[in-house]
Short mmCIF file of C-alpha atoms and ligand atoms in Angstrom, two decimals:
data_model
loop_
_atom_site.label_atom_id
_atom_site.label_comp_id
_atom_site.label_asym_id
_atom_site.label_seq_id
_atom_site.Cartn_x
_atom_site.Cartn_y
_atom_site.Cartn_z
CA MET A 1 124.58 57.80 47.82
CA LEU A 2 125.99 54.33 47.08
CA ASP A 3 128.30 53.34 49.93
CA LEU A 4 131.08 51.10 48.62
CA ASP A 5 133.29 51.86 51.61
CA ALA A 6 131.89 49.38 54.12
CA ALA A 7 135.39 48.38 55.27
CA ALA A 8 135.85 51.90 56.65
CA THR A 9 132.74 51.76 58.79
CA THR A 10 129.05 50.83 58.85
CA PRO A 11 125.89 52.51 60.14
CA VAL A 12 124.62 51.48 63.57
CA ARG A 13 121.98 48.77 63.35
CA ARG A 14 118.57 49.81 64.64
CA GLU A 15 118.47 46.77 66.99
CA ALA A 16 121.85 47.75 68.46
CA LEU A 17 120.75 51.37 68.90
CA GLU A 18 117.49 50.35 70.56
CA ALA A 19 119.30 47.90 72.85
CA MET A 20 121.79 50.55 74.00
CA TRP A 21 119.27 53.36 74.46
CA PRO A 22 118.08 52.38 77.98
CA TYR A 23 121.69 52.26 79.20
CA LEU A 24 122.21 55.84 78.05
CA THR A 25 119.01 57.07 79.68
CA GLY A 26 116.92 55.45 82.44
CA GLU A 27 119.34 52.59 83.22
CA TYR A 28 122.44 54.73 83.45
CA GLY A 29 123.96 52.95 86.46
CA ASN A 30 127.67 52.36 86.94
CA PRO A 31 128.32 48.59 86.90
CA SER A 32 130.63 48.96 89.88
CA SER A 33 127.87 50.41 92.08
CA VAL A 34 126.33 48.01 94.55
CA HIS A 35 122.82 49.44 94.33
CA GLY A 36 120.19 48.06 92.02
CA ALA A 37 120.84 50.47 89.16
CA GLY A 38 124.51 49.51 89.19
CA GLN A 39 123.74 45.83 89.32
CA ARG A 40 121.35 46.08 86.37
CA ALA A 41 124.11 47.78 84.38
CA ALA A 42 126.55 45.05 85.45
CA GLU A 43 124.08 42.39 84.33
CA ALA A 44 123.66 44.07 80.94
CA LEU A 45 127.43 44.21 80.54
CA GLU A 46 127.78 40.51 81.35
CA ARG A 47 124.93 39.63 79.00
CA ALA A 48 126.79 41.47 76.24
CA ARG A 49 130.02 39.69 77.13
CA GLY A 50 128.17 36.37 76.87
CA GLN A 51 126.86 37.30 73.41
CA VAL A 52 130.36 38.14 72.17
CA ALA A 53 131.73 34.95 73.73
CA ALA A 54 129.02 32.92 71.98
CA VAL A 55 130.13 34.31 68.60
CA LEU A 56 133.78 33.57 69.44
CA GLY A 57 133.03 30.13 70.93
CA SER A 58 134.98 31.21 74.00
CA ARG A 59 134.45 31.65 77.71
CA ALA A 60 132.85 34.97 78.62
CA ALA A 61 135.61 35.74 81.12
CA GLU A 62 138.11 35.75 78.26
CA VAL A 63 136.41 38.72 76.52
CA ILE A 64 137.75 42.17 77.42
CA PHE A 65 135.73 45.15 76.19
CA THR A 66 137.88 47.94 74.77
CA SER A 67 137.37 51.26 72.99
CA GLY A 68 137.73 49.52 69.61
CA GLY A 69 140.04 47.52 67.40
CA THR A 70 143.08 49.73 67.91
CA GLU A 71 142.96 49.44 71.69
CA ALA A 72 142.33 45.69 71.57
CA ILE A 73 145.37 45.30 69.31
CA ASN A 74 147.58 47.48 71.54
CA LEU A 75 146.47 45.57 74.62
CA ILE A 76 147.21 42.21 73.05
CA ILE A 77 150.49 43.00 71.31
CA LYS A 78 152.06 44.96 74.17
CA GLY A 79 150.21 43.34 77.06
CA ILE A 80 151.03 39.77 76.06
CA ALA A 81 154.57 40.31 74.71
CA LEU A 82 155.60 42.04 77.93
CA THR A 83 154.50 39.13 80.10
CA GLN A 84 155.93 36.28 78.05
CA PRO A 85 159.19 34.89 79.37
CA ARG A 86 160.13 33.25 76.04
CA GLY A 87 162.12 36.12 74.55
CA ARG A 88 161.95 39.45 72.83
CA HIS A 89 161.43 38.58 69.18
CA VAL A 90 158.09 39.57 67.66
CA LEU A 91 156.92 38.75 64.13
CA VAL A 92 154.20 40.74 62.37
CA ALA A 93 152.99 40.13 58.83
CA ALA A 94 154.19 42.94 56.54
CA THR A 95 150.56 43.68 55.61
CA GLU A 96 149.26 44.17 59.16
CA HIS A 97 147.13 47.17 60.05
CA GLU A 98 149.01 50.21 61.33
CA ALA A 99 147.73 49.51 64.87
CA VAL A 100 149.60 46.18 64.89
CA ARG A 101 152.76 47.51 63.31
CA ALA A 102 152.89 50.59 65.53
CA SER A 103 152.23 48.55 68.70
CA ALA A 104 155.07 46.21 67.78
CA ALA A 105 157.28 49.20 66.96
CA ALA A 106 156.60 50.60 70.45
CA LEU A 107 157.83 47.32 71.94
CA ALA A 108 161.05 47.77 69.97
CA THR A 109 161.46 51.43 70.92
CA TRP A 110 160.68 51.19 74.61
CA HIS A 111 161.21 47.60 75.66
CA GLY A 112 164.18 46.29 73.68
CA PHE A 113 162.17 43.93 71.49
CA GLU A 114 163.33 42.93 68.04
CA VAL A 115 160.43 43.26 65.64
CA GLU A 116 160.61 41.55 62.28
CA GLU A 117 158.19 41.88 59.38
CA LEU A 118 157.04 38.60 57.97
CA PRO A 119 157.12 38.93 54.18
CA VAL A 120 154.00 38.00 52.22
CA GLY A 121 153.61 36.65 48.69
CA PRO A 122 152.41 38.79 45.75
CA THR A 123 148.74 38.29 46.67
CA GLY A 124 149.30 38.99 50.36
CA LEU A 125 149.31 35.40 51.59
CA VAL A 126 151.78 34.34 54.29
CA ASP A 127 153.68 31.31 53.08
CA GLU A 128 154.09 28.42 55.56
CA ALA A 129 157.76 27.85 54.74
CA THR A 130 158.52 31.57 55.13
CA LEU A 131 156.83 31.60 58.52
CA ARG A 132 158.67 28.47 59.63
CA ALA A 133 162.00 29.99 58.62
CA ALA A 134 161.29 33.26 60.47
CA LEU A 135 160.43 31.65 63.81
CA ARG A 136 163.21 31.62 66.40
CA PRO A 137 163.63 30.09 69.84
CA ASP A 138 163.07 33.56 71.32
CA THR A 139 159.96 34.39 69.23
CA THR A 140 157.31 35.49 71.71
CA LEU A 141 154.38 36.65 69.62
CA VAL A 142 153.26 36.41 65.99
CA SER A 143 150.52 38.65 64.60
CA ILE A 144 148.73 37.82 61.34
CA ALA A 145 145.34 39.35 60.46
CA LEU A 146 142.63 36.94 59.37
CA ALA A 147 141.58 39.31 56.56
CA ASN A 148 143.43 42.32 55.21
CA ASN A 149 141.67 45.67 55.17
CA GLU A 150 143.27 47.04 52.03
CA VAL A 151 143.43 44.05 49.70
CA GLY A 152 140.93 41.66 51.30
CA THR A 153 143.28 38.66 51.38
CA VAL A 154 142.17 35.95 53.82
CA GLN A 155 144.95 34.00 55.52
CA PRO A 156 144.85 30.26 56.28
CA ILE A 157 145.20 31.26 59.91
CA ALA A 158 144.66 27.83 61.54
CA ALA A 159 147.51 26.28 59.55
CA LEU A 160 149.78 29.25 60.27
CA ALA A 161 148.90 29.24 63.99
CA ALA A 162 149.73 25.53 64.21
CA ILE A 163 153.22 26.25 62.84
CA VAL A 164 153.75 29.03 65.40
CA HIS A 165 152.59 26.74 68.19
CA GLU A 166 155.24 24.18 67.24
CA VAL A 167 157.81 26.56 68.73
CA GLY A 168 155.57 27.60 71.62
CA ALA A 169 154.98 31.24 70.67
CA VAL A 170 151.66 33.08 71.01
CA VAL A 171 149.48 33.89 67.95
CA HIS A 172 147.30 36.98 67.65
CA THR A 173 144.89 37.56 64.78
CA ASP A 174 143.19 40.85 63.96
CA VAL A 175 139.67 39.92 62.81
CA VAL A 176 138.40 43.51 62.50
CA GLN A 177 137.72 43.12 58.76
CA ALA A 178 136.73 39.46 58.93
CA ALA A 179 133.92 39.98 61.46
CA GLY A 180 130.54 39.29 59.88
CA TRP A 181 132.19 37.51 56.94
CA LEU A 182 134.14 34.60 58.38
CA SER A 183 133.78 32.32 61.38
CA LEU A 184 135.39 33.85 64.45
CA ASP A 185 135.33 30.60 66.40
CA VAL A 186 138.58 30.82 68.33
CA GLN A 187 139.04 27.05 68.59
CA SER A 188 138.85 26.62 64.80
CA LEU A 189 141.06 29.64 64.22
CA GLY A 190 143.56 28.03 66.59
CA VAL A 191 144.88 31.36 67.87
CA ASP A 192 145.62 32.61 71.39
CA ALA A 193 144.32 36.16 71.09
CA LEU A 194 142.02 38.07 68.77
CA SER A 195 140.98 41.69 68.30
CA VAL A 196 137.64 42.89 66.97
CA SER A 197 135.89 46.23 66.45
CA GLY A 198 132.16 46.96 66.59
CA HIS A 199 131.80 49.69 63.98
CA LYS A 200 132.54 47.31 61.11
CA PHE A 201 129.32 45.36 61.69
CA GLY A 202 126.70 47.76 62.95
CA ALA A 203 127.74 48.69 66.48
CA PRO A 204 128.81 52.27 67.21
CA LYS A 205 132.37 53.49 66.80
CA GLY A 206 134.47 53.33 69.94
CA ILE A 207 133.61 49.83 71.17
CA GLY A 208 135.51 46.63 70.52
CA ALA A 209 136.92 43.61 72.28
CA ALA A 210 140.10 41.71 72.87
CA TRP A 211 139.82 37.98 73.36
CA VAL A 212 142.72 36.44 75.24
CA ARG A 213 142.96 32.73 75.99
CA GLY A 214 142.38 32.21 79.69
CA SER A 215 145.80 30.82 80.47
CA LEU A 216 147.61 33.88 79.11
CA GLN A 217 148.69 36.81 81.22
CA VAL A 218 148.13 40.34 79.89
CA GLU A 219 149.75 43.44 81.24
CA PRO A 220 147.02 46.13 81.09
CA LEU A 221 147.44 49.34 79.14
CA LEU A 222 145.07 51.11 81.53
CA HIS A 223 145.58 50.81 85.27
CA GLY A 224 142.99 52.00 87.74
CA GLY A 225 139.84 50.64 89.29
CA GLY A 226 140.42 47.08 88.11
CA GLN A 227 137.42 46.74 85.77
CA GLU A 228 137.39 43.97 83.13
CA ARG A 229 139.02 41.60 85.65
CA GLY A 230 141.93 43.98 86.09
CA ARG A 231 142.85 43.91 82.42
CA ARG A 232 141.24 47.22 81.37
CA SER A 233 140.46 49.74 84.07
CA GLY A 234 137.95 52.52 83.59
CA THR A 235 134.18 52.69 83.97
CA GLU A 236 132.80 50.41 81.32
CA ASN A 237 131.03 51.63 78.18
CA VAL A 238 127.88 49.71 79.12
CA ALA A 239 125.69 51.05 76.32
CA GLY A 240 128.43 50.47 73.74
CA ALA A 241 129.01 46.93 74.97
CA VAL A 242 125.27 46.19 74.85
CA ALA A 243 125.12 47.42 71.24
CA PHE A 244 128.26 45.47 70.40
CA GLY A 245 126.80 42.23 71.80
CA VAL A 246 123.55 42.62 69.85
CA ALA A 247 125.33 43.59 66.62
CA ALA A 248 127.80 40.69 66.94
CA VAL A 249 124.98 38.16 67.31
CA LEU A 250 123.02 39.63 64.37
CA ALA A 251 126.11 39.77 62.14
CA GLU A 252 126.84 36.14 62.94
CA GLN A 253 123.24 35.07 62.24
CA GLU A 254 123.33 36.87 58.90
CA ARG A 255 126.66 35.27 58.04
CA LEU A 256 125.33 31.79 58.76
CA ALA A 257 122.20 32.41 56.68
CA ALA A 258 123.96 34.04 53.72
CA ASP A 259 125.19 32.58 50.46
CA ASP A 260 128.50 34.38 50.19
CA ALA A 261 129.51 32.31 47.16
CA GLU A 262 126.88 34.30 45.28
CA LEU A 263 128.31 37.59 46.54
CA ALA A 264 131.77 36.40 45.46
CA ARG A 265 130.36 35.79 41.94
CA THR A 266 128.92 39.32 41.91
CA ARG A 267 132.31 40.61 43.03
CA GLN A 268 133.97 38.71 40.17
CA VAL A 269 131.63 40.29 37.61
CA PHE A 270 132.48 43.72 39.05
CA VAL A 271 136.24 43.01 38.90
CA GLU A 272 135.98 41.93 35.27
CA ALA A 273 133.97 45.05 34.42
CA LEU A 274 136.56 47.30 36.12
CA LEU A 275 139.45 45.62 34.31
CA ALA A 276 137.61 45.95 31.00
CA ALA A 277 136.82 49.64 31.66
CA VAL A 278 140.43 50.46 32.61
CA PRO A 279 142.86 48.35 30.57
CA GLU A 280 145.88 49.35 32.73
CA ALA A 281 144.11 48.28 35.94
CA ALA A 282 145.07 45.19 37.97
CA LEU A 283 143.44 43.40 40.87
CA THR A 284 145.43 43.57 44.12
CA GLY A 285 145.23 40.83 46.73
CA ASP A 286 144.22 37.26 46.15
CA ALA A 287 141.64 36.45 43.47
CA THR A 288 139.95 33.71 45.52
CA ALA A 289 141.25 33.81 49.11
CA ARG A 290 139.58 37.15 49.75
CA LEU A 291 136.59 38.67 51.49
CA PRO A 292 133.47 38.27 49.30
CA GLY A 293 132.54 41.96 49.41
CA HIS A 294 136.02 43.33 48.78
CA VAL A 295 137.51 44.62 45.52
CA SER A 296 140.85 46.41 45.36
CA ILE A 297 142.63 47.47 42.20
CA THR A 298 145.42 49.67 41.00
CA LEU A 299 144.41 51.88 38.10
CA GLY A 300 147.90 52.06 36.64
CA ALA A 301 148.13 55.65 35.41
CA VAL A 302 145.74 57.86 37.38
CA SER A 303 145.85 58.65 41.08
CA GLY A 304 143.24 56.78 43.09
CA GLU A 305 142.36 59.97 44.96
CA SER A 306 141.37 61.84 41.79
CA VAL A 307 139.04 59.04 40.69
CA LEU A 308 137.58 58.92 44.21
CA LEU A 309 136.63 62.57 43.96
CA ALA A 310 135.01 62.00 40.57
CA LEU A 311 133.09 59.03 41.99
CA GLU A 312 131.86 61.02 44.96
CA GLU A 313 130.50 63.66 42.60
CA SER A 314 128.44 60.94 40.98
CA GLY A 315 127.20 59.70 44.36
CA VAL A 316 129.57 56.77 45.01
CA LEU A 317 131.70 56.40 48.14
CA ALA A 318 134.86 54.32 47.85
CA SER A 319 138.38 54.45 49.25
CA SER A 320 141.90 54.72 47.95
CA GLY A 321 143.17 52.36 50.65
CA SER A 322 142.88 52.27 54.39
CA ALA A 323 140.57 54.81 56.02
CA CYS A 324 142.50 54.19 59.21
CA HIS A 325 145.70 55.69 57.84
CA ALA A 326 144.26 59.16 58.11
CA GLY A 327 145.68 62.00 56.08
CA SER A 328 148.71 60.18 54.73
CA ASP A 329 149.63 60.44 51.08
CA ALA A 330 152.59 58.07 51.36
CA PRO A 331 152.20 54.90 49.30
CA SER A 332 150.45 52.14 51.23
CA PRO A 333 152.90 49.83 53.07
CA VAL A 334 150.47 46.99 52.35
CA LEU A 335 150.73 47.45 48.59
CA LEU A 336 154.50 47.86 48.81
CA ALA A 337 154.67 44.60 50.77
CA LEU A 338 152.89 42.90 47.86
CA GLY A 339 155.73 44.05 45.60
CA ILE A 340 153.74 46.83 43.92
CA ASP A 341 155.94 49.79 43.00
CA PRO A 342 155.36 53.08 44.88
CA VAL A 343 154.04 54.95 41.82
CA THR A 344 151.47 52.27 40.96
CA ALA A 345 150.55 52.01 44.67
CA GLN A 346 149.33 55.63 44.49
CA THR A 347 146.74 54.57 41.93
CA ALA A 348 144.90 52.21 44.31
CA LEU A 349 141.13 52.10 44.66
CA ARG A 350 139.10 49.97 47.07
CA PHE A 351 135.41 49.07 46.93
CA THR A 352 133.86 47.23 49.86
CA PHE A 353 130.19 46.36 50.07
CA GLY A 354 127.62 44.35 51.98
CA ARG A 355 125.38 41.51 50.87
CA GLY A 356 122.58 43.80 49.73
CA VAL A 357 124.58 45.34 46.87
CA ALA A 358 123.04 45.21 43.39
CA GLN A 359 125.15 43.93 40.52
CA ASP A 360 123.74 46.59 38.19
CA ALA A 361 124.89 49.32 40.55
CA LEU A 362 128.41 47.86 40.59
CA LEU A 363 128.50 47.66 36.80
CA HIS A 364 127.45 51.30 36.66
CA VAL A 365 130.34 52.18 39.01
CA ALA A 366 132.79 50.28 36.79
CA GLY A 367 131.61 52.42 33.87
CA ALA A 368 132.01 55.60 35.94
CA VAL A 369 135.57 54.59 36.92
CA GLY A 370 136.43 54.00 33.25
CA ALA A 371 134.96 57.37 32.25
CA ALA A 372 136.83 59.18 35.05
CA VAL A 373 140.14 57.57 34.08
CA ARG A 374 139.65 58.48 30.41
CA ARG A 375 138.77 62.05 31.34
CA LEU A 376 141.75 62.40 33.68
CA THR A 377 144.16 60.99 31.10
CA ARG A 378 142.43 62.95 28.30
CA GLN A 379 141.61 59.85 26.33
CA PRO A 380 138.62 60.03 23.96
N1 PLP B 401 142.46 46.45 62.17
C1 PLP B 401 141.95 46.51 60.94
C2 PLP B 401 142.24 45.40 59.98
C3 PLP B 401 141.15 47.59 60.56
O1 PLP B 401 140.66 47.64 59.33
C4 PLP B 401 140.90 48.62 61.50
C5 PLP B 401 140.10 49.81 61.13
O2 PLP B 401 139.67 49.98 60.03
C6 PLP B 401 141.45 48.50 62.79
C7 PLP B 401 142.22 47.42 63.07
C8 PLP B 401 141.21 49.56 63.84
O3 PLP B 401 139.96 49.42 64.44
P1 PLP B 401 139.27 50.68 65.18
O4 PLP B 401 138.82 51.60 64.08
O5 PLP B 401 138.12 50.11 65.93
O6 PLP B 401 140.28 51.26 66.07
#
């Protein structure tokens, strides 16, 4: 099986699995217990927090372990907006992940916030002038993902964050898809809060983190025993956090050692082969400001789902959009936000791959996509 759906999830790294194993078996203590077993679990948790903080260039105390990206996003969007005295206007990029858009929508439904979608350009980039014009004196929070899951577009987040800071609002960036590909150094990103998920870079599903700048207050989603410095109650997922810390460090080391310009060239060859194999196809997202292992296209005439099924039969896993938007056959809001019409949006295909991918394998997939499209449209 050739997995070209790495943006959906990744296998657990052996090192992460081995690191977490003791905390599922012999060292199963509760970090809140005062006895030795509890204290060893607490130490492991803090070691993991330190590893995540090292990757983020932040203080360890600013890292809050969560059950994944979705929870981190909910905690940040709701938890920060509710504590900010500035006002009740929230801006989210029109291409944000459903977790961001739904969290903001909940603020509107239950807390009287006004949520506005920040339009993006045709390749998914947020324009500085558009952002400037959308900011208001009562804007509390702005959420713009560093990298988009469906079309791979990478935002110039530091420049955008600086504009938001001119009016004194808080900036959150979802780095779930950027992790392992781009620097997550919070000082360089210039943001106030960030959300990340472990299963995109070799930690298990169900562990993630929210980073919140120390000076910011967060209203917890989960109240209880006061774990995570009162910001996320509930007995900690020690083993998950340990795996997350190890995977985060390894992903960062690999990123620093890699030549992603070469992967981007491989990606370009693949894009050209796809466009040659399917003349009606078009690249979605930005041609250059995009994740190096991310290709997204619209096929033009054939549903993405039908080509996916044909690809799976020939041993290739891909996606027709976001794996996180489970079971929906509505056109992707991300593609609509890019100005793609709803019918064409249904023809989307996404291929996401790691650094080990072979160019020959990708060229073979491009041929298989072309053959599937011809068969489905009954072309010779
Ligand atoms: N944000 C983005 C950009 C994602 O791609 C995903 C999942 O794919 C999430 C958030 C949600 O993360 P999790 O699956 O850990 O809840």
